[in-house]
């Protein structure tokens, strides 16, 4: 289904031919266009889909194996009960001369009906994929255009329980999505077998990131008609690529999905795309995706190969408290409380009157995030907070707070407290590096350290309960050979509403190995009635590689981290294309190719004095468009902008010469110039550091 369109507009003859076919269908559908879809799934449906983990490489045996794993690994029992075939099930010639869809005989030698029967025998349901447009070779894998009722009848006869209808062929034929999706919905409802089938309306290819489409065709317009005809509707473009899912795109899709919570209701759900564990995100980032999808009342469909997932991931996917929030019968989608920003609060009203509260940290460093019970719509003097991920239950006087890792979330179920006072809600902060030597660590930036550095670290501890906690104490530990010294005298007690900050120095050995490390804070305190409580919080840090020396192509030096809007940054090549870096027909032997937005980070250790380069849009998109193809380039030293290019287009690359004196950590940042990432293949051409 992915990005196969590439800006291609269908031939006029194809569009005209299909328009003739659908006119009669449109007239027949008019009487029922506004008829509500049956409530087939009162709470968000759950399952698994082939796309992200397997692509089109799946067979009858593969699907049976996955169905078996859904059962044996406990996912089916937790509710993941739909086995969904995405594109790739069809034959090379996807329709027979008689007009019927044909499964690939090599992959499914027995056809699809026996496979569906097998899936049903495991207590599971089966889903299938098609497209709303007519099949156009080279533009999409298959299409149901002109055959809606025939295909709906076929899917029902095979025994399918859910149908995903894409729009690659639809947009290639320049069709109106509301019209054709409404017709398809009617065909599914009127299938000859009278079989209830979930309708997943999927229109991701017209998202604003991928072209300048009329509003009525855009994915972000589906909310205006889909709730009346479908059980779910995609709200933006795909959350990533096969085997390559980035947290920033998870946030992008979540934000788009959050635009119209008012239309979500039992049986009709906004769909921000699939869950994607172990396909590029860290465990923390995936936990955040699952948290956000849960409070969004989104369908929970796993896109990864569940046979290969770790026990940790399976535990996250089957967490009963998180799933209970997603499956809450009120079917309410979360809304943001307060301003958008690096840290945010989202709240979902639950059927019993309690609230699911998410504290979201979009940033690259740990943050303590705080809201109040009154801000999320609750009244009272005492509140029970159940951490949905840890199952720890505490009591607050009204403050809801958590120390949240970078790219992390905290998820609480909050309700008025009753009876005997509970364990006070204490937030033990994540260790924060405030200084490296005498240099202040920039706020919001992941800490980068090196062998021989002395760090100043602080841990804030706050008591949000009614009752005091006694003898609060904090210790900090680092990597092998790191020495820690406490700078703070321990307090006797911490009253309700009070905070204490504990400071430490941490010294790294000169030979500290480059790579990932961590600082761990162990916090303990005594409580009235409940004894000693303990919390452990961890802050990841990066021990940097050695800085460059001499005059070197920076692209050949080891970076600390590197991101790209899609795919991954490439060295000495244009991103995604495999071609040399080229700006206005000038080829550069060295450089970094990225898509927007992008950040490439290097450790300089104050050893460099100068950076020269040419920045611009690669010639790979010179004859593509005209949309997009603009970017902004910034050189950032220790959080301070040292150079800003302004908007750079395809015709005007810019030379840069930047003073790097005194810079420890260098960031090369590329933004999308405010018009999305479409056609933004950006280059740092011949980046040369003098050190």
XYZ file of C-alpha atoms in Angstrom:
691
model
C 0.000 0.000 0.000
C 2.922 2.360 0.620
C 4.000 5.403 -1.299
C 3.670 3.605 -4.634
C 1.870 6.591 -6.046
C 4.906 8.857 -6.330
C 2.883 11.768 -7.664
C 1.488 9.842 -10.660
C -1.928 10.992 -11.906
C -4.020 8.343 -13.649
C -4.708 8.459 -17.331
C -7.911 10.266 -18.215
C -9.244 7.208 -20.005
C -9.014 5.085 -16.841
C -10.811 7.697 -14.777
C -13.514 8.142 -17.394
C -14.097 4.422 -17.770
C -14.463 3.920 -14.041
C -16.677 6.976 -13.662
C -19.159 5.398 -16.101
C -19.151 2.159 -14.132
C -19.729 3.846 -10.797
C -22.480 6.252 -11.845
C -25.161 3.583 -11.522
C -23.691 2.460 -8.207
C -23.692 6.039 -6.941
C -27.385 6.447 -7.726
C -28.198 3.168 -6.011
C -26.110 4.147 -2.988
C -27.666 7.590 -2.583
C -30.658 6.346 -0.601
C -28.412 4.680 1.947
C -25.441 7.069 1.862
C -26.268 8.418 5.277
C -27.385 5.105 6.791
C -25.252 4.293 9.833
C -22.983 1.279 9.733
C -23.856 -1.565 12.054
C -22.084 -1.524 15.417
C -19.909 -4.528 14.627
C -17.146 -3.643 17.075
C -18.440 -1.502 19.972
C -14.886 -1.131 21.278
C -11.789 -0.806 19.083
C -11.067 -4.020 17.203
C -7.694 -5.720 17.708
C -5.536 -8.017 15.639
C -2.498 -8.424 13.415
C -1.682 -7.365 9.843
C 0.934 -8.651 7.410
C 2.163 -5.327 6.052
C 4.991 -3.928 8.183
C 6.521 -7.191 9.337
C 6.097 -9.374 6.251
C 5.328 -7.008 3.382
C 3.910 -9.060 0.526
C 5.986 -12.129 1.397
C 3.447 -14.376 3.090
C 1.850 -17.702 2.234
C -0.839 -20.016 3.544
C 1.709 -21.633 5.858
C 2.924 -18.220 7.086
C -0.577 -17.101 7.994
C -1.339 -20.381 9.765
C 1.900 -20.034 11.717
C 0.993 -16.513 12.803
C -2.513 -17.610 13.790
C -0.988 -20.362 15.917
C 1.363 -17.846 17.543
C -1.443 -15.414 18.311
C -3.016 -18.182 20.353
C 0.102 -19.719 21.901
C 1.648 -16.391 22.923
C -1.513 -15.134 24.654
C -2.301 -12.366 22.184
C -5.604 -13.879 21.071
C -6.761 -14.229 24.668
C -5.855 -10.560 25.234
C -8.118 -9.585 22.315
C -5.849 -9.564 19.233
C -8.151 -11.846 17.279
C -8.111 -10.645 13.637
C -5.563 -12.204 11.260
C -5.398 -9.640 8.453
C -3.958 -10.235 4.987
C -2.764 -6.976 3.461
C -1.655 -6.522 -0.151
C 0.195 -9.505 -1.618
C -2.467 -12.204 -1.344
C -3.652 -11.726 -4.936
C -2.444 -13.425 -8.122
C -0.270 -11.543 -10.583
C -3.383 -11.287 -12.736
C -5.617 -10.357 -9.856
C -8.970 -10.945 -11.562
C -10.168 -13.884 -13.639
C -11.813 -13.575 -17.033
C -15.131 -14.131 -15.270
C -14.462 -11.100 -13.056
C -13.570 -12.800 -9.758
C -10.590 -11.882 -7.588
C -7.966 -14.625 -7.638
C -5.547 -15.493 -4.815
C -1.926 -16.176 -5.697
C -1.857 -19.923 -6.504
C 1.771 -20.340 -5.439
C 1.146 -18.766 -2.048
C -2.339 -20.173 -1.507
C -2.574 -23.435 -3.454
C -5.801 -24.373 -1.670
C -7.402 -20.976 -2.135
C -8.471 -18.659 0.690
C -11.573 -20.426 2.004
C -9.660 -23.295 3.675
C -7.241 -20.786 5.196
C -10.090 -18.720 6.611
C -11.637 -21.913 7.989
C -8.343 -22.688 9.715
C -8.193 -19.193 11.225
C -11.760 -19.596 12.478
C -10.924 -23.000 13.956
C -8.391 -21.261 16.206
C -11.124 -18.971 17.554
C -9.863 -16.078 15.456
C -11.266 -13.826 12.740
C -9.905 -13.158 9.255
C -9.324 -9.894 7.414
C -8.468 -9.111 3.789
C -7.305 -6.150 1.679
C -8.379 -4.468 -1.535
C -8.509 -0.979 -3.054
C -11.402 1.345 -3.854
C -10.135 2.143 -7.347
C -9.885 0.068 -10.512
C -6.770 -2.061 -10.842
C -4.113 -0.083 -12.739
C -0.964 -2.150 -13.407
C 2.111 -0.416 -12.063
C 0.117 1.905 -9.814
C -1.359 -0.512 -7.248
C -1.528 -4.222 -6.476
C -5.213 -4.817 -7.016
C -8.450 -2.875 -7.159
C -12.161 -3.469 -6.721
C -13.322 -0.548 -8.857
C -16.327 -1.594 -10.931
C -16.724 -4.818 -8.905
C -17.728 -3.627 -5.435
C -20.694 -5.909 -4.913
C -19.023 -8.864 -6.602
C -15.940 -8.519 -4.395
C -17.949 -7.954 -1.215
C -19.904 -11.114 -1.988
C -16.653 -12.976 -2.668
C -15.035 -11.860 0.596
C -18.148 -12.921 2.507
C -18.293 -16.266 0.712
C -14.685 -16.919 1.658
C -15.692 -16.197 5.263
C -13.783 -12.985 5.945
C -14.777 -10.900 8.950
C -13.013 -7.629 8.066
C -12.027 -5.767 4.913
C -9.406 -3.038 4.554
C -10.043 -0.807 1.540
C -7.058 1.234 0.372
C -6.991 4.205 -2.030
C -3.865 3.878 -4.180
C -5.877 2.948 -7.265
C -8.554 5.404 -6.187
C -6.304 8.441 -6.244
C -4.521 7.198 -9.384
C -7.930 7.247 -11.100
C -8.752 10.652 -9.570
C -11.887 9.382 -7.844
C -13.841 11.050 -5.062
C -13.111 9.109 -1.853
C -16.423 9.856 -0.132
C -18.365 8.577 -3.129
C -16.440 5.368 -3.681
C -15.988 4.471 -0.014
C -19.719 4.993 0.559
C -20.466 2.665 -2.353
C -18.069 0.063 -1.014
C -19.607 0.314 2.453
C -23.033 -0.344 0.965
C -21.720 -3.373 -0.931
C -20.239 -4.825 2.263
C -23.487 -4.294 4.158
C -25.466 -5.891 1.333
C -23.228 -8.902 0.734
C -25.049 -11.956 -0.523
C -24.095 -14.053 2.520
C -25.447 -11.420 4.950
C -22.090 -11.704 6.718
C -21.109 -8.860 9.071
C -17.705 -7.530 8.021
C -15.670 -4.759 9.652
C -14.846 -1.993 7.162
C -11.458 -0.304 7.626
C -11.510 2.771 5.363
C -7.904 3.446 4.393
C -7.054 6.676 2.570
C -3.437 7.444 3.578
C -1.889 8.364 0.237
C -3.525 11.795 0.048
C -1.996 13.118 3.255
C -0.639 16.681 2.954
C 2.932 15.398 3.348
C 2.723 13.754 -0.067
C 1.203 16.346 -2.343
C -1.207 19.227 -2.795
C -4.547 17.403 -2.930
C -8.019 18.979 -2.862
C -9.454 18.984 0.655
C -12.156 16.473 -0.226
C -9.515 13.917 -1.275
C -7.229 14.298 1.716
C -6.864 11.676 4.406
C -7.523 14.338 7.029
C -11.014 14.833 5.544
C -12.184 11.246 6.088
C -13.566 12.081 9.532
C -16.357 14.114 7.912
C -18.066 11.091 6.319
C -16.381 7.879 7.493
C -18.066 7.545 10.935
C -21.379 6.895 9.203
C -20.129 4.166 6.883
C -17.103 2.451 8.456
C -15.907 0.909 11.689
C -12.596 2.761 11.362
C -10.900 5.268 9.080
C -7.239 6.062 8.586
C -6.479 9.618 9.626
C -3.083 10.206 8.017
C -0.312 8.659 5.964
C 1.422 5.418 6.934
C 3.238 5.412 10.237
C 6.432 4.333 8.509
C 7.952 1.916 6.033
C 8.295 -1.847 6.091
C 10.760 -2.606 8.868
C 11.447 1.095 9.473
C 9.184 2.888 11.965
C 10.345 6.106 13.641
C 8.986 7.626 16.842
C 8.634 11.055 15.252
C 6.228 9.556 12.708
C 4.264 7.888 15.487
C 3.814 11.348 17.028
C 2.919 12.834 13.629
C 0.182 10.248 13.101
C -1.097 10.597 16.651
C -1.413 14.363 16.252
C -3.327 14.028 12.990
C -5.540 11.371 14.541
C -6.360 13.673 17.457
C -7.973 16.382 15.327
C -11.581 15.190 15.546
C -12.247 13.247 18.743
C -15.878 14.356 18.666
C -16.826 11.873 15.914
C -15.459 8.774 17.670
C -18.179 6.590 19.172
C -18.871 2.909 19.866
C -18.314 1.085 16.586
C -16.566 3.993 14.820
C -12.918 4.760 15.500
C -10.136 6.981 14.186
C -7.238 4.828 12.972
C -3.676 6.248 13.202
C -2.210 3.051 11.619
C -0.630 -0.055 13.083
C 1.364 -0.781 16.210
C 4.999 -1.321 15.282
C 7.117 -2.892 18.029
C 10.709 -3.870 17.235
C 10.663 -2.249 13.796
C 12.920 0.703 14.575
C 11.679 2.099 17.876
C 13.114 1.448 21.326
C 11.010 -0.376 23.908
C 10.330 2.987 25.570
C 9.140 4.498 22.296
C 6.883 1.549 21.540
C 5.427 1.706 25.042
C 4.577 5.319 24.242
C 2.930 4.337 20.958
C 0.792 1.711 22.673
C -0.107 4.190 25.430
C -1.186 6.842 22.929
C -3.134 4.392 20.782
C -4.855 3.084 23.924
C -6.173 6.472 25.030
C -7.057 7.392 21.440
C -9.572 4.521 21.361
C -7.682 3.404 18.257
C -7.832 -0.074 16.723
C -4.893 -2.078 18.071
C -3.484 -3.968 15.095
C 0.094 -5.236 15.377
C 2.143 -4.772 12.216
C 5.259 -6.660 13.317
C 5.898 -10.387 12.918
C 4.512 -11.503 16.250
C 6.354 -14.837 16.030
C 9.639 -12.952 16.516
C 8.636 -10.464 19.215
C 10.424 -10.505 22.563
C 8.753 -11.505 25.800
C 9.009 -7.851 26.878
C 7.001 -6.726 23.855
C 4.387 -9.449 24.308
C 4.026 -8.354 27.925
C 3.419 -4.772 26.813
C 0.906 -5.782 24.148
C -1.097 -7.856 26.620
C -0.980 -5.523 29.638
C -4.524 -5.781 31.038
C -4.743 -2.266 32.502
C -3.601 -0.621 29.275
C -5.959 -2.725 27.164
C -8.848 -1.978 29.539
C -8.352 1.731 28.854
C -8.374 1.139 25.099
C -11.406 -1.166 25.312
C -13.403 1.056 27.668
C -17.067 0.825 26.649
C -17.548 4.620 26.570
C -15.344 4.658 23.424
C -14.080 8.181 24.085
C -10.960 9.501 22.357
C -8.422 11.373 24.484
C -7.991 15.136 24.190
C -5.064 17.333 25.128
C -5.291 19.368 28.324
C -3.293 22.572 28.112
C -0.870 23.700 25.445
C 0.932 21.601 22.865
C 4.677 21.361 23.367
C 7.599 19.141 24.243
C 5.653 17.896 27.249
C 1.888 17.385 27.123
C -1.058 16.022 29.084
C -3.803 13.984 27.429
C -6.989 12.791 29.153
C -9.574 10.157 28.256
C -12.900 10.001 30.094
C -13.770 6.435 31.061
C -17.188 4.855 31.418
C -17.022 4.666 35.233
C -16.256 8.394 35.527
C -12.534 7.970 36.143
C -9.886 9.406 33.846
C -7.007 7.904 31.929
C -4.225 10.501 32.036
C -1.151 10.449 29.806
C 1.920 12.533 30.563
C 3.803 12.615 27.247
C 7.438 13.603 26.792
C 8.194 14.271 23.121
C 11.673 15.564 23.901
C 15.162 14.105 23.940
C 15.765 14.400 27.691
C 13.863 13.232 30.760
C 11.274 15.587 32.229
C 9.031 15.686 35.283
C 5.549 16.403 33.941
C 2.718 17.610 36.148
C -1.002 18.259 35.880
C -3.880 18.325 38.358
C -7.025 16.323 38.979
C -9.143 19.417 38.433
C -7.482 20.016 35.047
C -8.586 16.558 33.875
C -12.154 17.069 35.063
C -12.175 15.501 38.534
C -13.283 17.048 41.804
C -12.339 16.215 45.391
C -9.561 16.384 47.975
C -7.965 12.952 47.524
C -7.307 10.897 44.412
C -6.155 7.377 43.672
C -3.554 7.079 40.917
C -2.980 3.650 39.406
C 0.034 3.480 37.123
C -1.266 1.347 34.264
C 2.203 0.085 33.356
C 3.640 -0.659 36.801
C 0.335 -1.410 38.609
C 1.528 0.709 41.543
C -1.362 2.460 43.326
C -0.713 5.714 45.180
C -2.733 8.600 46.552
C -2.451 12.285 45.698
C -3.914 15.469 47.124
C -4.648 16.583 43.576
C -1.329 16.691 41.723
C -0.681 14.119 38.998
C 3.043 13.935 38.353
C 5.655 11.603 36.915
C 9.293 11.594 35.879
C 9.028 10.678 32.197
C 11.974 9.456 30.107
C 12.819 10.955 26.728
C 10.210 9.824 24.166
C 8.295 8.276 27.053
C 4.873 8.402 28.655
C 3.307 7.848 32.034
C -0.245 6.443 32.060
C -2.450 6.748 35.129
C -6.008 5.758 35.869
C -7.228 8.502 38.222
C -10.366 8.578 40.400
C -11.473 10.073 43.729
C -9.970 8.240 46.712
C -12.025 6.627 49.444
C -11.354 4.946 52.792
C -8.005 4.779 54.561
C -5.320 7.093 53.090
C -3.114 5.242 50.629
C 0.597 5.335 49.872
C 1.597 8.963 49.152
C 2.261 9.664 45.480
C 5.981 10.449 45.356
C 7.683 11.362 42.098
C 11.311 10.273 42.107
C 13.079 12.196 39.380
C 15.220 10.724 36.643
C 18.903 11.697 37.044
C 19.536 14.933 35.170
C 22.979 16.026 33.978
C 23.059 19.774 34.583
C 26.760 20.427 33.889
C 29.629 18.746 32.108
C 32.648 20.247 33.822
C 31.890 23.958 33.927
C 29.644 23.813 30.838
C 25.923 24.030 31.451
C 24.058 21.177 29.767
C 21.461 22.611 27.313
C 17.891 21.956 28.381
C 16.049 19.340 26.384
C 19.166 17.755 24.863
C 20.222 14.179 25.524
C 23.447 14.256 27.585
C 26.708 13.471 25.782
C 29.781 12.800 27.918
C 33.338 11.613 27.345
C 36.112 9.866 29.202
C 37.543 12.045 31.975
C 34.483 14.310 32.221
C 33.097 15.330 35.615
C 29.308 15.668 35.613
C 26.986 17.486 37.957
C 23.837 15.410 38.391
C 20.641 16.209 40.237
C 17.587 14.183 41.225
C 14.384 15.954 42.298
C 11.980 14.130 44.645
C 8.477 15.478 45.295
C 5.690 14.312 47.563
C 2.212 14.899 46.131
C 0.389 12.999 48.881
C -1.467 14.337 51.919
C 0.821 12.617 54.424
C 4.565 13.212 54.843
C 7.211 10.676 53.912
C 10.127 10.090 56.268
C 13.874 9.765 55.734
C 13.919 10.341 51.971
C 17.257 9.277 50.499
C 18.766 9.104 47.024
C 21.872 7.353 45.701
C 23.253 7.486 42.156
C 25.310 4.929 40.253
C 26.970 5.162 36.834
C 28.990 2.890 34.586
C 31.975 0.724 35.409
C 34.691 2.750 37.115
C 32.536 5.877 37.490
C 32.909 7.580 40.885
C 29.979 9.326 42.576
C 30.016 11.892 45.398
C 26.891 13.224 47.109
C 26.663 17.004 47.601
C 23.353 17.090 49.504
C 22.541 16.418 53.140
C 19.647 13.991 53.564
C 16.320 15.457 54.746
C 14.423 14.163 57.785
C 11.035 14.232 56.083
C 9.284 15.477 52.993
C 5.856 16.948 53.719
C 2.949 16.735 51.299
C 3.397 19.287 48.515
C 7.154 19.640 49.093
C 10.135 18.862 46.846
C 13.792 18.186 47.606
C 16.668 18.197 45.117
C 19.685 15.930 45.599
C 22.959 16.850 43.855
C 25.947 14.682 42.983
C 29.217 14.807 41.079
C 29.968 11.872 38.796
C 33.477 11.348 37.423
C 34.112 9.183 34.356
C 37.450 7.343 34.045
C 39.680 8.656 31.278
C 39.379 5.355 29.409
C 35.573 5.185 29.514
C 34.458 3.149 26.504
C 32.331 4.960 23.887
C 28.735 3.832 23.553
C 25.560 3.714 25.586
C 25.672 4.033 29.359
C 23.272 5.099 32.086
C 22.882 6.861 35.388
C 20.618 5.116 37.896
C 19.013 6.867 40.860
C 17.713 4.750 43.739
C 15.194 6.630 45.881
C 13.824 5.342 49.188
C 11.477 6.798 51.822
C 9.451 5.580 54.772
C 5.665 5.961 54.845
C 3.129 5.915 57.616
C 1.326 2.544 57.625
C 2.950 1.204 54.426
C 6.618 0.978 55.392
C 9.636 1.703 53.204
C 8.987 2.417 49.534
C 11.623 2.334 46.813
C 11.826 3.679 43.284
C 14.536 3.307 40.668
C 14.895 5.706 37.742
C 17.363 5.538 34.879
C 18.771 8.182 32.581
C 20.569 6.992 29.428
C 23.725 8.865 28.494
C 26.012 8.638 25.489
C 29.735 8.250 25.995
C 31.091 9.939 22.892
C 33.650 8.611 20.436
C 36.939 10.480 20.111
C 36.634 13.849 18.357
C 37.996 14.377 14.843
C 41.568 15.575 14.341
C 43.078 17.520 11.455
C 41.091 18.686 8.455
C 38.607 15.894 7.714
C 35.398 15.190 5.795
C 32.938 15.253 8.686
C 30.743 12.727 6.885
C 33.550 10.161 7.316
C 33.746 10.705 11.077
C 31.646 8.572 13.430
C 28.458 10.365 14.394
C 26.700 9.994 17.744
C 23.238 9.746 16.213
C 21.553 10.542 12.927
C 17.913 10.853 11.900
C 16.176 11.410 8.596
C 12.566 12.207 7.781
C 12.258 8.952 5.863
C 14.701 6.124 5.366
C 18.079 6.816 7.030
C 20.875 9.355 6.466
C 23.341 8.254 3.819
C 27.065 8.947 3.616
C 28.385 10.346 0.326
C 25.062 9.622 -1.408
C 21.689 11.285 -1.839
C 19.212 9.813 0.622
C 17.056 7.039 -0.776
C 18.390 7.207 -4.292
C 21.843 5.613 -4.238
C 23.188 8.441 -6.390
C 26.172 10.709 -5.673
C 25.506 13.977 -3.878
C 24.800 16.570 -6.568
C 23.720 20.212 -6.305
C 22.961 22.202 -9.471
C 24.891 19.635 -11.556
C 27.973 19.832 -9.311
C 28.884 16.438 -7.850
C 30.517 16.240 -4.425
C 32.583 13.187 -3.411
C 31.705 13.530 0.273
C 28.614 14.546 2.173
C 25.486 13.512 4.049
C 22.124 12.975 2.364
C 18.961 13.301 4.461
C 15.224 13.807 4.195
C 13.546 16.402 6.383
C 13.394 16.711 9.318
C 16.853 15.506 10.242
C 19.466 15.876 12.957
C 23.001 14.487 12.680
C 25.029 14.806 15.885
C 28.818 14.769 16.312
C 31.108 15.039 19.320
C 33.847 17.653 18.807
C 35.073 17.996 22.377
C 36.048 21.657 21.823
C 38.794 20.485 19.454
C 37.534 22.030 16.183
C 37.601 25.580 14.910
C 35.731 25.595 11.598
C 33.081 23.864 9.475
C 32.701 24.481 5.748
C 30.113 22.892 3.459
C 27.545 23.570 0.759
C 23.913 22.946 1.651
C 21.061 22.404 -0.771
C 18.401 20.184 -2.340
C 19.849 17.272 -4.251
C 19.484 17.066 -8.034
C 17.727 13.708 -7.536
C 14.470 15.690 -7.277
C 15.364 18.322 -9.825
C 12.737 17.122 -12.302
C 10.171 15.944 -9.734
C 7.411 18.005 -8.271
C 6.844 20.932 -8.266
C 5.686 20.402 -4.670
C 8.158 20.637 -1.805
C 11.865 20.538 -2.446
C 12.649 23.201 0.166
C 14.555 22.992 3.441
C 16.250 24.996 6.144
C 19.742 24.147 7.418
C 21.067 24.975 10.875
C 24.436 24.372 12.496
C 23.924 24.121 16.260
C 26.723 24.027 18.839
C 25.838 22.956 22.387
C 22.225 23.995 21.841
C 23.062 27.412 20.320
C 22.315 28.177 16.651
C 25.577 29.124 14.956
C 24.252 29.254 11.390
C 20.768 29.421 9.835
C 20.396 29.173 6.060
C 16.823 30.380 5.797
C 14.756 28.650 3.098
C 16.864 26.821 0.524
C 15.227 25.627 -2.703
C 16.368 23.426 -5.582
C 17.995 26.263 -7.496
C 19.994 27.998 -4.780
C 22.448 25.905 -2.747
C 24.416 27.906 -0.210
C 28.056 27.719 0.911
C 28.589 27.887 4.664
C 31.600 28.691 6.853
C 30.953 28.365 10.583
C 33.164 29.056 13.602
C 33.172 25.963 15.874
C 35.502 27.281 18.563
C 34.574 25.872 21.975
C 31.827 23.541 20.687
C 31.507 20.167 22.476
C 28.474 18.727 20.668
C 27.586 19.673 17.108
C 24.119 19.202 15.584
C 23.476 19.488 11.856
C 19.745 20.125 11.640
C 17.555 20.218 8.531
C 13.941 21.425 8.697
C 11.175 21.179 6.097
C 10.768 24.959 5.588
C 7.165 24.725 6.738
C 5.760 22.868 3.715
C 6.218 19.260 4.815
C 8.859 16.807 3.700
C 7.618 16.241 0.151
C 10.612 16.010 -2.254
C 12.975 17.256 0.476
C 16.184 15.378 -0.309
C 18.674 17.615 1.422
C 22.478 17.500 1.278
C 25.356 18.571 3.481
C 27.820 18.561 0.586
C 31.566 18.340 1.318
C 31.182 19.035 5.076
C 34.768 19.663 6.200
C 35.831 20.121 9.822
C 39.107 21.791 10.778
C 40.218 20.380 14.130
